[in-house]
Amino acid sequence: APFGKYHLLERLAVGGMAEVFLAKSFGAAGFERLLIIKKILPHMAEDEEFITMFIDEARIASTLNHSNIIQINELGKEGGNYYIAMEYCQGKDLARTYDQLSALRRTMPIPIAVLISSRICEGLEYAHRKQDASGASLQIIHRDVSPVNILVSYDGSVKIIDFGIAKAQNRMGRTTAGTLKGKFGYMSPEQVRGLPLDHRSDVFSVGILLYEMLTGERLFGAESDFGTLEKVRNASVVPPTTYNSKI
């Protein structure tokens, strides 16, 4: 379906605040490129406070240019709805990778888990150190370093997605359609307590990912969200060697 200057090919996902499409852009001399379009859902577009934050965050995220962060190409508006056009990464997110490994009853090889984690850290460090034109820190914190926001491409690159979008989500306190549900297990103790955050919160989340990649077990998984929150708050960690003696 045509969408402004793009052509939407298929809907990949829909969440509490946006839907995600694989799209194509066209240029001169038959030039074509695949990209991702993230459209804000109509009920969110009516929320002016949310839209203001969303635009601010997208503007900051669009200044990030690093090989381990998905590049935002454009923030636009079409038919009254805001959208973000971003780089397309052909691959799978870590959540799907976990599921596949679990189905095969295998854990990720240690060198691969460490490599993925180090690539995530490189992208995060770049964002955390990012400054504006006058040299002041932009104080960027991802706030949602979780398996669905880490893409691993088929050619082996690792990309972080959704920088800063979590801030707009969190500030609104939205849990509509499971926006935050399932994410509690990847938050830092200070985040679940609602305390002020700095970059260390993201680093804590990477630690959780590394633990889970190495062991094939949820670190702070519980039957209920409340149980998960309690586990994160206490930050009690079963040594990973319990599950994998090779670590």
CSV table of C-alpha atoms in Angstrom, one decimal:
chain,number,residue,atom,x,y,z
A,1,ALA,CA,0.0,0.0,0.0
A,2,PRO,CA,1.3,3.5,-0.8
A,3,PHE,CA,2.2,5.6,2.3
A,4,GLY,CA,3.4,9.1,1.3
A,5,LYS,CA,6.7,8.6,-0.6
A,6,TYR,CA,7.0,5.0,0.6
A,7,HIS,CA,5.3,1.7,-0.2
A,8,LEU,CA,4.3,-0.5,2.7
A,9,LEU,CA,5.0,-4.2,1.9
A,10,GLU,CA,3.9,-6.0,5.1
A,11,ARG,CA,3.0,-5.3,8.7
A,12,LEU,CA,5.7,-6.9,11.0
A,13,ALA,CA,4.3,-6.1,14.4
A,14,VAL,CA,1.8,-4.0,16.4
A,15,GLY,CA,2.2,-2.9,20.0
A,16,GLY,CA,0.6,-0.6,22.5
A,17,MET,CA,1.7,2.6,20.8
A,18,ALA,CA,2.9,1.9,17.2
A,19,GLU,CA,2.7,-0.6,14.3
A,20,VAL,CA,5.8,-1.6,12.3
A,21,PHE,CA,5.9,-2.2,8.6
A,22,LEU,CA,8.5,-3.4,6.1
A,23,ALA,CA,8.5,-0.8,3.4
A,24,LYS,CA,10.3,0.3,0.2
A,25,SER,CA,11.6,3.7,-0.8
A,26,PHE,CA,12.2,4.7,-4.4
A,27,GLY,CA,14.7,7.1,-6.0
A,28,ALA,CA,16.1,8.1,-9.4
A,29,ALA,CA,17.1,5.5,-12.1
A,30,GLY,CA,15.1,2.7,-10.6
A,31,PHE,CA,16.7,3.0,-7.2
A,32,GLU,CA,14.9,1.0,-4.5
A,33,ARG,CA,15.7,0.4,-0.8
A,34,LEU,CA,14.0,-1.6,2.0
A,35,LEU,CA,13.4,0.1,5.3
A,36,ILE,CA,11.2,0.0,8.4
A,37,ILE,CA,8.3,2.4,9.0
A,38,LYS,CA,7.1,2.7,12.5
A,39,LYS,CA,3.6,4.4,12.6
A,40,ILE,CA,2.1,5.9,15.7
A,41,LEU,CA,-1.3,4.3,16.4
A,42,PRO,CA,-4.2,6.8,16.0
A,43,HIS,CA,-5.3,6.7,19.7
A,44,MET,CA,-1.7,7.7,20.7
A,45,ALA,CA,-1.7,10.5,18.1
A,46,GLU,CA,-4.4,12.3,20.0
A,47,ASP,CA,-2.2,12.4,23.1
A,48,GLU,CA,-0.4,15.7,22.7
A,49,GLU,CA,2.0,15.2,25.7
A,50,PHE,CA,3.0,11.8,24.4
A,51,ILE,CA,3.5,13.1,20.8
A,52,THR,CA,5.7,16.0,22.1
A,53,MET,CA,7.9,13.6,24.0
A,54,PHE,CA,7.9,11.1,21.1
A,55,ILE,CA,9.1,13.8,18.7
A,56,ASP,CA,11.8,15.0,21.2
A,57,GLU,CA,13.1,11.5,21.7
A,58,ALA,CA,13.0,10.6,18.0
A,59,ARG,CA,15.0,13.8,17.2
A,60,ILE,CA,17.7,12.9,19.7
A,61,ALA,CA,17.8,9.2,18.6
A,62,SER,CA,18.2,10.4,14.9
A,63,THR,CA,21.5,12.0,15.8
A,64,LEU,CA,22.9,8.6,16.8
A,65,ASN,CA,25.2,7.2,14.1
A,66,HIS,CA,26.9,4.0,15.1
A,67,SER,CA,27.3,0.6,13.5
A,68,ASN,CA,25.6,-1.1,16.5
A,69,ILE,CA,22.5,1.2,16.6
A,70,ILE,CA,19.7,1.2,14.0
A,71,GLN,CA,19.9,4.4,12.1
A,72,ILE,CA,16.8,6.6,12.1
A,73,ASN,CA,16.4,8.2,8.6
A,74,GLU,CA,13.4,10.4,9.1
A,75,LEU,CA,10.7,11.5,11.4
A,76,GLY,CA,7.6,12.4,9.3
A,77,LYS,CA,3.9,13.0,9.3
A,78,GLU,CA,1.5,11.4,6.8
A,79,GLY,CA,-2.3,11.7,6.9
A,80,GLY,CA,-2.2,13.3,10.4
A,81,ASN,CA,-0.1,10.4,11.8
A,82,TYR,CA,3.6,10.6,12.9
A,83,TYR,CA,6.0,7.9,11.7
A,84,ILE,CA,9.7,7.1,11.9
A,85,ALA,CA,11.6,5.7,8.9
A,86,MET,CA,14.6,3.6,9.9
A,87,GLU,CA,17.2,1.3,8.6
A,88,TYR,CA,16.1,-2.3,7.9
A,89,CYS,CA,18.2,-5.1,9.5
A,90,GLN,CA,17.6,-8.5,7.9
A,91,GLY,CA,17.7,-10.9,10.9
A,92,LYS,CA,16.0,-11.8,14.1
A,93,ASP,CA,15.8,-10.2,17.5
A,94,LEU,CA,17.3,-11.9,20.6
A,95,ALA,CA,13.8,-12.9,21.9
A,96,ARG,CA,13.2,-15.1,18.8
A,97,THR,CA,16.8,-16.4,19.0
A,98,TYR,CA,16.1,-17.5,22.7
A,99,ASP,CA,12.9,-19.3,21.6
A,100,GLN,CA,14.8,-21.1,18.8
A,101,LEU,CA,17.6,-22.2,21.0
A,102,SER,CA,15.1,-23.3,23.7
A,103,ALA,CA,13.2,-25.4,21.1
A,104,LEU,CA,16.5,-27.1,20.1
A,105,ARG,CA,17.4,-27.5,23.8
A,106,ARG,CA,20.6,-25.7,23.3
A,107,THR,CA,22.3,-22.7,24.9
A,108,MET,CA,24.2,-20.1,22.9
A,109,PRO,CA,27.9,-20.8,22.5
A,110,ILE,CA,29.9,-18.7,25.0
A,111,PRO,CA,32.0,-16.8,22.5
A,112,ILE,CA,28.9,-15.7,20.6
A,113,ALA,CA,27.1,-14.6,23.7
A,114,VAL,CA,30.1,-12.6,24.7
A,115,LEU,CA,30.5,-11.1,21.2
A,116,ILE,CA,26.8,-10.0,21.1
A,117,SER,CA,27.1,-8.4,24.6
A,118,SER,CA,30.3,-6.5,23.7
A,119,ARG,CA,28.6,-5.2,20.5
A,120,ILE,CA,25.6,-4.0,22.6
A,121,CYS,CA,28.0,-2.3,25.0
A,122,GLU,CA,29.8,-0.5,22.2
A,123,GLY,CA,26.5,0.9,20.9
A,124,LEU,CA,25.4,1.9,24.4
A,125,GLU,CA,28.7,3.5,25.3
A,126,TYR,CA,28.6,5.7,22.1
A,127,ALA,CA,25.0,6.8,23.0
A,128,HIS,CA,25.8,7.4,26.7
A,129,ARG,CA,28.8,9.6,25.7
A,130,LYS,CA,26.9,11.5,23.0
A,131,GLN,CA,27.1,15.3,23.3
A,132,ASP,CA,25.3,18.2,21.7
A,133,ALA,CA,27.0,20.8,19.5
A,134,SER,CA,28.1,22.8,22.6
A,135,GLY,CA,29.8,19.8,24.2
A,136,ALA,CA,27.1,19.2,26.8
A,137,SER,CA,26.1,15.5,27.4
A,138,LEU,CA,22.7,14.6,25.9
A,139,GLN,CA,22.3,12.2,28.8
A,140,ILE,CA,20.8,9.5,26.6
A,141,ILE,CA,19.6,6.4,28.4
A,142,HIS,CA,18.0,3.6,26.4
A,143,ARG,CA,15.7,2.4,29.3
A,144,ASP,CA,14.6,-0.7,27.5
A,145,VAL,CA,17.6,-3.0,26.7
A,146,SER,CA,15.6,-6.2,26.4
A,147,PRO,CA,15.7,-9.1,23.9
A,148,VAL,CA,13.1,-7.6,21.5
A,149,ASN,CA,15.2,-4.5,21.1
A,150,ILE,CA,18.4,-6.3,20.1
A,151,LEU,CA,18.6,-7.4,16.5
A,152,VAL,CA,21.2,-9.9,15.2
A,153,SER,CA,21.4,-9.8,11.4
A,154,TYR,CA,22.0,-12.9,9.2
A,155,ASP,CA,25.5,-11.5,8.3
A,156,GLY,CA,26.4,-11.2,12.0
A,157,SER,CA,25.9,-7.6,12.9
A,158,VAL,CA,24.3,-6.6,16.2
A,159,LYS,CA,21.9,-3.6,16.3
A,160,ILE,CA,20.1,-1.9,19.2
A,161,ILE,CA,16.7,-0.5,18.3
A,162,ASP,CA,14.1,1.9,19.9
A,163,PHE,CA,16.5,4.3,21.5
A,164,GLY,CA,14.7,6.8,23.7
A,165,ILE,CA,11.2,5.7,22.7
A,166,ALA,CA,10.9,3.9,26.1
A,167,LYS,CA,11.3,7.3,27.9
A,168,ALA,CA,8.1,8.6,26.3
A,169,GLN,CA,6.4,5.3,27.1
A,170,ASN,CA,7.5,5.3,30.7
A,171,ARG,CA,6.7,8.9,31.4
A,172,MET,CA,3.2,8.3,30.3
A,173,GLY,CA,3.0,5.3,32.7
A,174,ARG,CA,1.4,3.3,29.9
A,175,THR,CA,0.8,-0.4,30.2
A,176,THR,CA,-1.8,-0.5,27.5
A,177,ALA,CA,-1.8,-3.7,25.4
A,178,GLY,CA,1.2,-4.9,27.3
A,179,THR,CA,3.6,-2.0,26.5
A,180,LEU,CA,5.7,-2.6,29.6
A,181,LYS,CA,4.4,-6.1,30.4
A,182,GLY,CA,7.2,-8.7,30.1
A,183,LYS,CA,9.9,-6.0,30.2
A,184,PHE,CA,10.1,-5.8,34.0
A,185,GLY,CA,12.6,-8.7,34.0
A,186,TYR,CA,15.1,-6.6,32.1
A,187,MET,CA,15.0,-3.5,34.3
A,188,SER,CA,17.5,-2.4,36.9
A,189,PRO,CA,16.5,-2.3,40.6
A,190,GLU,CA,16.4,1.5,40.5
A,191,GLN,CA,14.2,1.5,37.4
A,192,VAL,CA,11.5,-0.8,39.0
A,193,ARG,CA,11.6,1.4,42.1
A,194,GLY,CA,10.9,4.5,39.9
A,195,LEU,CA,14.2,6.2,41.0
A,196,PRO,CA,16.2,8.5,38.9
A,197,LEU,CA,18.3,6.7,36.3
A,198,ASP,CA,21.7,7.1,34.7
A,199,HIS,CA,23.6,5.0,32.1
A,200,ARG,CA,24.4,2.3,34.6
A,201,SER,CA,20.8,1.1,34.4
A,202,ASP,CA,21.4,0.1,30.7
A,203,VAL,CA,24.6,-1.6,31.7
A,204,PHE,CA,22.7,-3.7,34.3
A,205,SER,CA,20.2,-4.7,31.6
A,206,VAL,CA,23.1,-5.9,29.3
A,207,GLY,CA,24.3,-8.0,32.3
A,208,ILE,CA,20.8,-9.7,32.4
A,209,LEU,CA,21.0,-10.4,28.7
A,210,LEU,CA,24.5,-11.9,28.9
A,211,TYR,CA,23.4,-14.1,31.8
A,212,GLU,CA,20.4,-15.4,29.9
A,213,MET,CA,22.3,-16.0,26.7
A,214,LEU,CA,24.9,-18.0,28.7
A,215,THR,CA,22.5,-20.1,30.8
A,216,GLY,CA,19.4,-20.3,28.7
A,217,GLU,CA,17.4,-19.4,31.8
A,218,ARG,CA,15.4,-16.3,32.8
A,219,LEU,CA,17.4,-14.4,35.4
A,220,PHE,CA,14.4,-12.6,37.0
A,221,GLY,CA,11.6,-14.6,35.6
A,222,ALA,CA,8.6,-15.4,37.8
A,223,GLU,CA,5.0,-16.5,37.5
A,224,SER,CA,3.6,-13.0,37.8
A,225,ASP,CA,4.8,-9.4,37.1
A,226,PHE,CA,4.7,-8.8,40.8
A,227,GLY,CA,7.0,-11.8,41.4
A,228,THR,CA,9.4,-10.5,38.7
A,229,LEU,CA,9.5,-7.0,40.3
A,230,GLU,CA,10.4,-8.5,43.7
A,231,LYS,CA,13.2,-10.5,42.1
A,232,VAL,CA,14.6,-7.5,40.4
A,233,ARG,CA,14.3,-5.3,43.5
A,234,ASN,CA,16.3,-7.8,45.5
A,235,ALA,CA,18.7,-8.5,42.6
A,236,SER,CA,19.3,-12.0,43.9
A,237,VAL,CA,21.3,-13.9,41.2
A,238,VAL,CA,21.8,-17.6,41.0
A,239,PRO,CA,25.4,-18.1,39.9
A,240,PRO,CA,25.4,-18.8,36.2
A,241,THR,CA,27.7,-21.8,36.7
A,242,THR,CA,24.7,-23.5,38.4
A,243,TYR,CA,23.3,-23.9,34.8
A,244,ASN,CA,26.4,-24.0,32.7
A,245,SER,CA,29.7,-25.2,34.3
A,246,LYS,CA,31.7,-24.1,31.3
A,247,ILE,CA,31.2,-20.4,32.2
